[in-house]
Amino acid sequence: MSSTSKAPKNAKKSSLKDRGNLFDIAMAQVEKAADVVGLAPKVRAILAQPKNELIINFPVQMDDGSWKMFKGYRVQHNNLLGPYKGGMRYHHEANLDEMKALASWMTYKSALHDIPFGGGKGGVRVNPSTLSAREKERLTRRFTHALGDNIGPEWDIPAPDVGTDGQVMVWMMDTYMNVAGYSDKNAVRRVVTGKTIHSGGSHGRSEATGLGLVYCIEEWAKDAELDLDGCTFTVQGFGNVGSHLANLLTKRGAVLVGTGDHGGYIANPEGLNPHKLRQYMAKTGTVAKYQGAKEISREEFFGLECDIFIPAALELEIGPDEAKSLKCKMIAEGANGPTYPEAESILKERGIEVIPDVLANSGGVVVSYFEWLQNKRSERWELEEVREKLHRRMSSTYRAVRQCATQRKLDMRTATYVIALERLQHSYSERGIFP
Ligand code: NAD
């Protein structure tokens, strides 16, 4: 596994590609835990690289009749425990190293929860807000067709991520079904998860990552002896994860005092109404300039006084400057990889605890697994059943991580990887490496 990547001084203003190599950062985190576990050299070597890295250049016809080439990715990190599993991201800065990091985190999330899935990630380098709905559909169908047998219900199962949603998943499913053959159509429905309810999705999937975060925060609050009723929080990113999280945490009595997205940041010490904010965002595409809140800068946002901070936008948003500014007791990482290693040491010195991404945002993959199971068995579970099952899994996994951290004197991130790596190591040592 390779070296760490330095946070540039102006991490906050740079584009993603200038922020350091995300895969190097991911590998450095794993390496620390691998030393604790005493991971066998052959397992280290296998996990240090994805099994498959696919790049596809494909054409799409635009509404004006012209043709444009797009670059699509699918990285398959590991499938020891089950089929590759992970989101599809549509973002104008999507790149291979980012996909490699995100795919590896999926391997550890599944292993952490003992879910029979591996890790994968993919997407297209495109700004989805520049596409019409018809263009987005054509791009999705053409990309899915180009992926061909590189995805499949027992091989590699995509899900939504940044810039994609249930509708995109349904287009993927439908395209895959149409090439699968007449009699296999329904058997392959589970080729993607995160679908809409009408097309075979699970109740509770769209809120799952936010709700999983809330369950982790509830467990942490018990340990910290903090009453969530009346405590304050801020959220960076108000998309799928951030908006559901804000809504669900507010229902438990917590007060949202600041948020922001690609359009800008807002604050109100009296509290923001996440439901109204979501309605406003649906109309305008951003939370910026929401009435009933003060516009603030990104720097002011990171300096807001609150109990809990939830990054739920993109990776590498918390550099050393942000770590020094934050005035919270705890960070629950909704986004994948939001924190630079250098920032993490500063947070530790300042006594700010971090519930790491691989644990905190894993509610999505847990309910994706429930969706996959429901499709496989032709079942439909009630929302309350999904929530109860998610609660049980998130709280017991949180407890296992907390116990590992306490007993072995580790931070929560390292403890999370230790549990995942030990599961992978056991399986590798029993199965051996063929031939
Ligand atoms: P989304 O596209 O629905 O929302 C992303 C949000 O981030 C939007 O509000 C957007 O405006 C904001 N954003 C983008 N660029 C920004 C910038 N430069 N500064 C501030 N805000 C910015 O995506 P999502 O599904 O909510 O995913 C958010 C994060 O959570 C990602 O890191 C993703 O990988 C992670 N995640 C998502 C899921 C899931 O189930 N959707 C599961 C696990 C982890």
mmCIF file of N, CA and C in Angstrom, residues 200-301:
data_model
loop_
_atom_site.group_PDB
_atom_site.id
_atom_site.type_symbol
_atom_site.label_atom_id
_atom_site.label_comp_id
_atom_site.label_asym_id
_atom_site.label_seq_id
_atom_site.Cartn_x
_atom_site.Cartn_y
_atom_site.Cartn_z
ATOM 1 N N GLY A 200 -39.535 -1.883 -8.174
ATOM 2 C CA GLY A 200 -38.853 -2.982 -7.451
ATOM 3 C C GLY A 200 -37.891 -2.530 -6.375
ATOM 4 N N GLY A 201 -37.902 -1.227 -6.048
ATOM 5 C CA GLY A 201 -37.042 -0.749 -4.964
ATOM 6 C C GLY A 201 -37.607 -1.125 -3.603
ATOM 7 N N SER A 202 -36.817 -0.891 -2.569
ATOM 8 C CA SER A 202 -37.259 -1.206 -1.210
ATOM 9 C C SER A 202 -37.798 0.038 -0.525
ATOM 10 N N HIS A 203 -38.826 -0.150 0.278
ATOM 11 C CA HIS A 203 -39.220 0.935 1.169
ATOM 12 C C HIS A 203 -37.996 1.295 2.010
ATOM 13 N N GLY A 204 -37.815 2.570 2.263
ATOM 14 C CA GLY A 204 -36.746 2.998 3.160
ATOM 15 C C GLY A 204 -35.367 3.083 2.528
ATOM 16 N N ARG A 205 -35.217 2.807 1.209
ATOM 17 C CA ARG A 205 -33.869 2.865 0.623
ATOM 18 C C ARG A 205 -33.409 4.304 0.434
ATOM 19 N N SER A 206 -34.318 5.200 0.001
ATOM 20 C CA SER A 206 -33.828 6.559 -0.281
ATOM 21 C C SER A 206 -33.396 7.276 1.001
ATOM 22 N N GLU A 207 -34.018 6.953 2.131
ATOM 23 C CA GLU A 207 -33.641 7.617 3.392
ATOM 24 C C GLU A 207 -32.534 6.855 4.127
ATOM 25 N N ALA A 208 -32.156 5.657 3.608
ATOM 26 C CA ALA A 208 -31.368 4.705 4.405
ATOM 27 C C ALA A 208 -30.020 5.250 4.888
ATOM 28 N N THR A 209 -29.300 5.966 4.040
ATOM 29 C CA THR A 209 -27.984 6.446 4.462
ATOM 30 C C THR A 209 -28.149 7.488 5.572
ATOM 31 N N GLY A 210 -29.128 8.389 5.397
ATOM 32 C CA GLY A 210 -29.406 9.389 6.428
ATOM 33 C C GLY A 210 -29.863 8.742 7.731
ATOM 34 N N LEU A 211 -30.738 7.728 7.618
ATOM 35 C CA LEU A 211 -31.251 7.082 8.829
ATOM 36 C C LEU A 211 -30.144 6.282 9.530
ATOM 37 N N GLY A 212 -29.301 5.635 8.740
ATOM 38 C CA GLY A 212 -28.162 4.908 9.323
ATOM 39 C C GLY A 212 -27.262 5.856 10.110
ATOM 40 N N LEU A 213 -27.058 7.057 9.563
ATOM 41 C CA LEU A 213 -26.274 8.079 10.279
ATOM 42 C C LEU A 213 -26.938 8.440 11.602
ATOM 43 N N VAL A 214 -28.252 8.613 11.552
ATOM 44 C CA VAL A 214 -28.985 8.975 12.771
ATOM 45 C C VAL A 214 -28.830 7.870 13.823
ATOM 46 N N TYR A 215 -28.930 6.610 13.411
ATOM 47 C CA TYR A 215 -28.781 5.513 14.376
ATOM 48 C C TYR A 215 -27.384 5.525 15.010
ATOM 49 N N CYS A 216 -26.361 5.827 14.210
ATOM 50 C CA CYS A 216 -24.999 5.938 14.771
ATOM 51 C C CYS A 216 -24.921 7.101 15.758
ATOM 52 N N ILE A 217 -25.506 8.240 15.357
ATOM 53 C CA ILE A 217 -25.462 9.428 16.223
ATOM 54 C C ILE A 217 -26.182 9.132 17.542
ATOM 55 N N GLU A 218 -27.299 8.389 17.474
ATOM 56 C CA GLU A 218 -28.033 8.042 18.711
ATOM 57 C C GLU A 218 -27.160 7.188 19.643
ATOM 58 N N GLU A 219 -26.427 6.243 19.054
ATOM 59 C CA GLU A 219 -25.554 5.389 19.886
ATOM 60 C C GLU A 219 -24.447 6.237 20.517
ATOM 61 N N TRP A 220 -23.856 7.120 19.687
ATOM 62 C CA TRP A 220 -22.791 7.990 20.194
ATOM 63 C C TRP A 220 -23.323 8.878 21.323
ATOM 64 N N ALA A 221 -24.543 9.429 21.137
ATOM 65 C CA ALA A 221 -25.125 10.344 22.133
ATOM 66 C C ALA A 221 -25.322 9.639 23.475
ATOM 67 N N LYS A 222 -25.676 8.325 23.414
ATOM 68 C CA LYS A 222 -25.819 7.565 24.675
ATOM 69 C C LYS A 222 -24.483 7.558 25.406
ATOM 70 N N ASP A 223 -23.392 7.261 24.675
ATOM 71 C CA ASP A 223 -22.060 7.214 25.292
ATOM 72 C C ASP A 223 -21.638 8.588 25.808
ATOM 73 N N ALA A 224 -21.964 9.620 25.032
ATOM 74 C CA ALA A 224 -21.538 10.987 25.398
ATOM 75 C C ALA A 224 -22.493 11.621 26.404
ATOM 76 N N GLU A 225 -23.563 10.898 26.726
ATOM 77 C CA GLU A 225 -24.600 11.396 27.636
ATOM 78 C C GLU A 225 -25.130 12.751 27.168
ATOM 79 N N LEU A 226 -25.404 12.819 25.864
ATOM 80 C CA LEU A 226 -25.948 14.047 25.269
ATOM 81 C C LEU A 226 -27.389 13.768 24.847
ATOM 82 N N ASP A 227 -28.281 14.651 25.242
ATOM 83 C CA ASP A 227 -29.682 14.508 24.841
ATOM 84 C C ASP A 227 -29.831 15.103 23.436
ATOM 85 N N LEU A 228 -30.276 14.291 22.478
ATOM 86 C CA LEU A 228 -30.410 14.820 21.111
ATOM 87 C C LEU A 228 -31.511 15.886 21.027
ATOM 88 N N ASP A 229 -32.485 15.770 21.914
ATOM 89 C CA ASP A 229 -33.568 16.750 21.947
ATOM 90 C C ASP A 229 -32.992 18.106 22.386
ATOM 91 N N GLY A 230 -32.908 19.026 21.445
ATOM 92 C CA GLY A 230 -32.385 20.357 21.777
ATOM 93 C C GLY A 230 -30.925 20.549 21.393
ATOM 94 N N CYS A 231 -30.242 19.499 20.999
ATOM 95 C CA CYS A 231 -28.839 19.699 20.589
ATOM 96 C C CYS A 231 -28.808 20.306 19.178
ATOM 97 N N THR A 232 -27.673 20.867 18.792
ATOM 98 C CA THR A 232 -27.599 21.572 17.502
ATOM 99 C C THR A 232 -26.683 20.836 16.528
ATOM 100 N N PHE A 233 -26.989 20.976 15.230
ATOM 101 C CA PHE A 233 -26.127 20.335 14.223
ATOM 102 C C PHE A 233 -26.064 21.161 12.946
ATOM 103 N N THR A 234 -24.991 20.945 12.177
ATOM 104 C CA THR A 234 -24.856 21.559 10.855
ATOM 105 C C THR A 234 -24.571 20.444 9.842
ATOM 106 N N VAL A 235 -24.991 20.671 8.599
ATOM 107 C CA VAL A 235 -24.827 19.666 7.535
ATOM 108 C C VAL A 235 -24.249 20.327 6.301
ATOM 109 N N GLN A 236 -23.151 19.792 5.788
ATOM 110 C CA GLN A 236 -22.629 20.280 4.504
ATOM 111 C C GLN A 236 -23.125 19.357 3.404
ATOM 112 N N GLY A 237 -23.862 19.891 2.441
ATOM 113 C CA GLY A 237 -24.478 19.066 1.388
ATOM 114 C C GLY A 237 -25.916 18.811 1.768
ATOM 115 N N PHE A 238 -26.837 19.134 0.855
ATOM 116 C CA PHE A 238 -28.260 18.943 1.158
ATOM 117 C C PHE A 238 -28.902 18.117 0.042
ATOM 118 N N GLY A 239 -28.197 17.052 -0.362
ATOM 119 C CA GLY A 239 -28.720 16.143 -1.384
ATOM 120 C C GLY A 239 -29.428 14.985 -0.711
ATOM 121 N N ASN A 240 -29.293 13.802 -1.299
ATOM 122 C CA ASN A 240 -29.982 12.634 -0.736
ATOM 123 C C ASN A 240 -29.608 12.416 0.725
ATOM 124 N N VAL A 241 -28.328 12.318 0.997
ATOM 125 C CA VAL A 241 -27.881 11.988 2.356
ATOM 126 C C VAL A 241 -28.170 13.143 3.318
ATOM 127 N N GLY A 242 -27.722 14.348 2.967
ATOM 128 C CA GLY A 242 -27.834 15.493 3.866
ATOM 129 C C GLY A 242 -29.270 15.862 4.183
ATOM 130 N N SER A 243 -30.159 15.856 3.185
ATOM 131 C CA SER A 243 -31.533 16.306 3.432
ATOM 132 C C SER A 243 -32.307 15.278 4.263
ATOM 133 N N HIS A 244 -32.135 13.986 3.980
ATOM 134 C CA HIS A 244 -32.815 12.964 4.800
ATOM 135 C C HIS A 244 -32.300 13.007 6.241
ATOM 136 N N LEU A 245 -30.967 13.110 6.357
ATOM 137 C CA LEU A 245 -30.368 13.156 7.701
ATOM 138 C C LEU A 245 -30.953 14.328 8.494
ATOM 139 N N ALA A 246 -31.002 15.510 7.854
ATOM 140 C CA ALA A 246 -31.491 16.717 8.537
ATOM 141 C C ALA A 246 -32.935 16.531 8.980
ATOM 142 N N ASN A 247 -33.725 15.968 8.099
ATOM 143 C CA ASN A 247 -35.135 15.748 8.403
ATOM 144 C C ASN A 247 -35.306 14.778 9.580
ATOM 145 N N LEU A 248 -34.578 13.665 9.534
ATOM 146 C CA LEU A 248 -34.731 12.619 10.554
ATOM 147 C C LEU A 248 -34.166 13.050 11.911
ATOM 148 N N LEU A 249 -33.077 13.800 11.874
ATOM 149 C CA LEU A 249 -32.467 14.244 13.140
ATOM 150 C C LEU A 249 -33.335 15.328 13.787
ATOM 151 N N THR A 250 -33.931 16.178 12.954
ATOM 152 C CA THR A 250 -34.829 17.221 13.459
ATOM 153 C C THR A 250 -36.045 16.586 14.141
ATOM 154 N N LYS A 251 -36.519 15.459 13.565
ATOM 155 C CA LYS A 251 -37.673 14.763 14.178
ATOM 156 C C LYS A 251 -37.343 14.239 15.569
ATOM 157 N N ARG A 252 -36.055 14.080 15.859
ATOM 158 C CA ARG A 252 -35.646 13.637 17.194
ATOM 159 C C ARG A 252 -35.366 14.819 18.121
ATOM 160 N N GLY A 253 -35.711 16.015 17.669
ATOM 161 C CA GLY A 253 -35.601 17.192 18.528
ATOM 162 C C GLY A 253 -34.334 18.003 18.318
ATOM 163 N N ALA A 254 -33.432 17.534 17.462
ATOM 164 C CA ALA A 254 -32.193 18.293 17.229
ATOM 165 C C ALA A 254 -32.493 19.496 16.326
ATOM 166 N N VAL A 255 -31.648 20.526 16.409
ATOM 167 C CA VAL A 255 -31.911 21.780 15.692
ATOM 168 C C VAL A 255 -30.830 22.012 14.626
ATOM 169 N N LEU A 256 -31.286 22.151 13.374
ATOM 170 C CA LEU A 256 -30.362 22.415 12.256
ATOM 171 C C LEU A 256 -30.039 23.902 12.229
ATOM 172 N N VAL A 257 -28.788 24.268 12.549
ATOM 173 C CA VAL A 257 -28.460 25.704 12.636
ATOM 174 C C VAL A 257 -27.673 26.218 11.422
ATOM 175 N N GLY A 258 -27.259 25.320 10.541
ATOM 176 C CA GLY A 258 -26.548 25.786 9.350
ATOM 177 C C GLY A 258 -26.410 24.683 8.327
ATOM 178 N N THR A 259 -26.417 25.054 7.055
ATOM 179 C CA THR A 259 -26.195 24.069 6.000
ATOM 180 C C THR A 259 -25.651 24.787 4.763
ATOM 181 N N GLY A 260 -25.338 24.019 3.739
ATOM 182 C CA GLY A 260 -24.827 24.635 2.520
ATOM 183 C C GLY A 260 -24.596 23.582 1.464
ATOM 184 N N ASP A 261 -24.478 24.044 0.237
ATOM 185 C CA ASP A 261 -24.209 23.118 -0.862
ATOM 186 C C ASP A 261 -23.358 23.826 -1.907
ATOM 187 N N HIS A 262 -23.352 23.306 -3.146
ATOM 188 C CA HIS A 262 -22.501 23.897 -4.185
ATOM 189 C C HIS A 262 -22.856 25.353 -4.457
ATOM 190 N N GLY A 263 -24.080 25.769 -4.084
ATOM 191 C CA GLY A 263 -24.527 27.137 -4.374
ATOM 192 C C GLY A 263 -24.194 28.146 -3.293
ATOM 193 N N GLY A 264 -23.929 27.689 -2.073
ATOM 194 C CA GLY A 264 -23.622 28.619 -0.980
ATOM 195 C C GLY A 264 -24.075 28.072 0.364
ATOM 196 N N TYR A 265 -23.847 28.889 1.413
ATOM 197 C CA TYR A 265 -24.104 28.441 2.791
ATOM 198 C C TYR A 265 -25.078 29.380 3.490
ATOM 199 N N ILE A 266 -25.874 28.814 4.417
ATOM 200 C CA ILE A 266 -26.854 29.602 5.164
ATOM 201 C C ILE A 266 -26.848 29.176 6.633
ATOM 202 N N ALA A 267 -27.312 30.091 7.518
ATOM 203 C CA ALA A 267 -27.367 29.758 8.942
ATOM 204 C C ALA A 267 -28.559 30.446 9.588
ATOM 205 N N ASN A 268 -29.068 29.806 10.625
ATOM 206 C CA ASN A 268 -30.086 30.413 11.472
ATOM 207 C C ASN A 268 -29.984 29.767 12.858
ATOM 208 N N PRO A 269 -29.541 30.537 13.869
ATOM 209 C CA PRO A 269 -29.365 29.949 15.204
ATOM 210 C C PRO A 269 -30.673 29.469 15.821
ATOM 211 N N GLU A 270 -31.807 29.968 15.305
ATOM 212 C CA GLU A 270 -33.128 29.535 15.821
ATOM 213 C C GLU A 270 -33.563 28.216 15.197
ATOM 214 N N GLY A 271 -32.872 27.795 14.151
ATOM 215 C CA GLY A 271 -33.220 26.520 13.514
ATOM 216 C C GLY A 271 -33.822 26.689 12.137
ATOM 217 N N LEU A 272 -33.450 25.773 11.233
ATOM 218 C CA LEU A 272 -33.987 25.759 9.866
ATOM 219 C C LEU A 272 -34.954 24.581 9.764
ATOM 220 N N ASN A 273 -35.998 24.760 8.945
ATOM 221 C CA ASN A 273 -36.966 23.690 8.749
ATOM 222 C C ASN A 273 -36.534 22.843 7.533
ATOM 223 N N PRO A 274 -36.034 21.599 7.762
ATOM 224 C CA PRO A 274 -35.497 20.810 6.643
ATOM 225 C C PRO A 274 -36.543 20.491 5.586
ATOM 226 N N HIS A 275 -37.799 20.340 6.014
ATOM 227 C CA HIS A 275 -38.859 20.004 5.075
ATOM 228 C C HIS A 275 -39.062 21.164 4.081
ATOM 229 N N LYS A 276 -39.160 22.376 4.650
ATOM 230 C CA LYS A 276 -39.356 23.561 3.786
ATOM 231 C C LYS A 276 -38.117 23.805 2.919
ATOM 232 N N LEU A 277 -36.964 23.549 3.513
ATOM 233 C CA LEU A 277 -35.705 23.753 2.783
ATOM 234 C C LEU A 277 -35.627 22.802 1.579
ATOM 235 N N ARG A 278 -36.123 21.584 1.780
ATOM 236 C CA ARG A 278 -36.112 20.607 0.686
ATOM 237 C C ARG A 278 -37.056 21.054 -0.437
ATOM 238 N N GLN A 279 -38.197 21.608 -0.042
ATOM 239 C CA GLN A 279 -39.145 22.097 -1.061
ATOM 240 C C GLN A 279 -38.520 23.251 -1.852
ATOM 241 N N TYR A 280 -37.827 24.142 -1.104
ATOM 242 C CA TYR A 280 -37.170 25.289 -1.745
ATOM 243 C C TYR A 280 -36.076 24.790 -2.708
ATOM 244 N N MET A 281 -35.315 23.796 -2.236
ATOM 245 C CA MET A 281 -34.211 23.269 -3.043
ATOM 246 C C MET A 281 -34.713 22.563 -4.309
ATOM 247 N N ALA A 282 -35.862 21.903 -4.171
ATOM 248 C CA ALA A 282 -36.430 21.210 -5.339
ATOM 249 C C ALA A 282 -36.747 22.221 -6.450
ATOM 250 N N LYS A 283 -37.093 23.451 -6.042
ATOM 251 C CA LYS A 283 -37.435 24.486 -7.031
ATOM 252 C C LYS A 283 -36.190 25.160 -7.593
ATOM 253 N N THR A 284 -35.218 25.445 -6.705
ATOM 254 C CA THR A 284 -34.089 26.295 -7.112
ATOM 255 C C THR A 284 -32.810 25.495 -7.400
ATOM 256 N N GLY A 285 -32.738 24.261 -6.915
ATOM 257 C CA GLY A 285 -31.538 23.427 -7.132
ATOM 258 C C GLY A 285 -30.438 23.666 -6.109
ATOM 259 N N THR A 286 -30.667 24.583 -5.169
ATOM 260 C CA THR A 286 -29.658 24.878 -4.144
ATOM 261 C C THR A 286 -30.354 25.417 -2.880
ATOM 262 N N VAL A 287 -29.650 25.343 -1.734
ATOM 263 C CA VAL A 287 -30.215 25.929 -0.505
ATOM 264 C C VAL A 287 -29.846 27.411 -0.381
ATOM 265 N N ALA A 288 -28.941 27.873 -1.241
ATOM 266 C CA ALA A 288 -28.468 29.263 -1.158
ATOM 267 C C ALA A 288 -29.639 30.233 -1.309
ATOM 268 N N LYS A 289 -29.531 31.345 -0.576
ATOM 269 C CA LYS A 289 -30.517 32.445 -0.639
ATOM 270 C C LYS A 289 -31.896 32.037 -0.120
ATOM 271 N N TYR A 290 -31.945 30.990 0.707
ATOM 272 C CA TYR A 290 -33.216 30.580 1.322
ATOM 273 C C TYR A 290 -33.670 31.669 2.290
ATOM 274 N N GLN A 291 -34.921 32.075 2.191
ATOM 275 C CA GLN A 291 -35.412 33.147 3.080
ATOM 276 C C GLN A 291 -35.583 32.588 4.487
ATOM 277 N N GLY A 292 -35.337 33.400 5.471
ATOM 278 C CA GLY A 292 -35.443 32.919 6.852
ATOM 279 C C GLY A 292 -34.124 32.389 7.345
ATOM 280 N N ALA A 293 -33.073 32.678 6.592
ATOM 281 C CA ALA A 293 -31.727 32.298 7.027
ATOM 282 C C ALA A 293 -30.760 33.359 6.548
ATOM 283 N N LYS A 294 -29.626 33.444 7.238
ATOM 284 C CA LYS A 294 -28.619 34.430 6.848
ATOM 285 C C LYS A 294 -27.625 33.766 5.895
ATOM 286 N N GLU A 295 -27.255 34.471 4.822
ATOM 287 C CA GLU A 295 -26.212 33.938 3.936
ATOM 288 C C GLU A 295 -24.861 34.044 4.631
ATOM 289 N N ILE A 296 -24.080 33.002 4.617
ATOM 290 C CA ILE A 296 -22.743 33.050 5.242
ATOM 291 C C ILE A 296 -21.712 32.492 4.278
ATOM 292 N N SER A 297 -20.442 32.738 4.587
ATOM 293 C CA SER A 297 -19.372 32.203 3.727
ATOM 294 C C SER A 297 -19.066 30.767 4.154
ATOM 295 N N ARG A 298 -18.299 30.076 3.336
ATOM 296 C CA ARG A 298 -17.886 28.706 3.671
ATOM 297 C C ARG A 298 -17.070 28.704 4.967
ATOM 298 N N GLU A 299 -16.204 29.717 5.126
ATOM 299 C CA GLU A 299 -15.373 29.818 6.334
ATOM 300 C C GLU A 299 -16.261 29.986 7.570
ATOM 301 N N GLU A 300 -17.277 30.854 7.444
ATOM 302 C CA GLU A 300 -18.193 31.061 8.586
ATOM 303 C C GLU A 300 -18.954 29.777 8.907
ATOM 304 N N PHE A 301 -19.343 29.058 7.856
ATOM 305 C CA PHE A 301 -20.080 27.803 8.065
ATOM 306 C C PHE A 301 -19.253 26.840 8.915
#
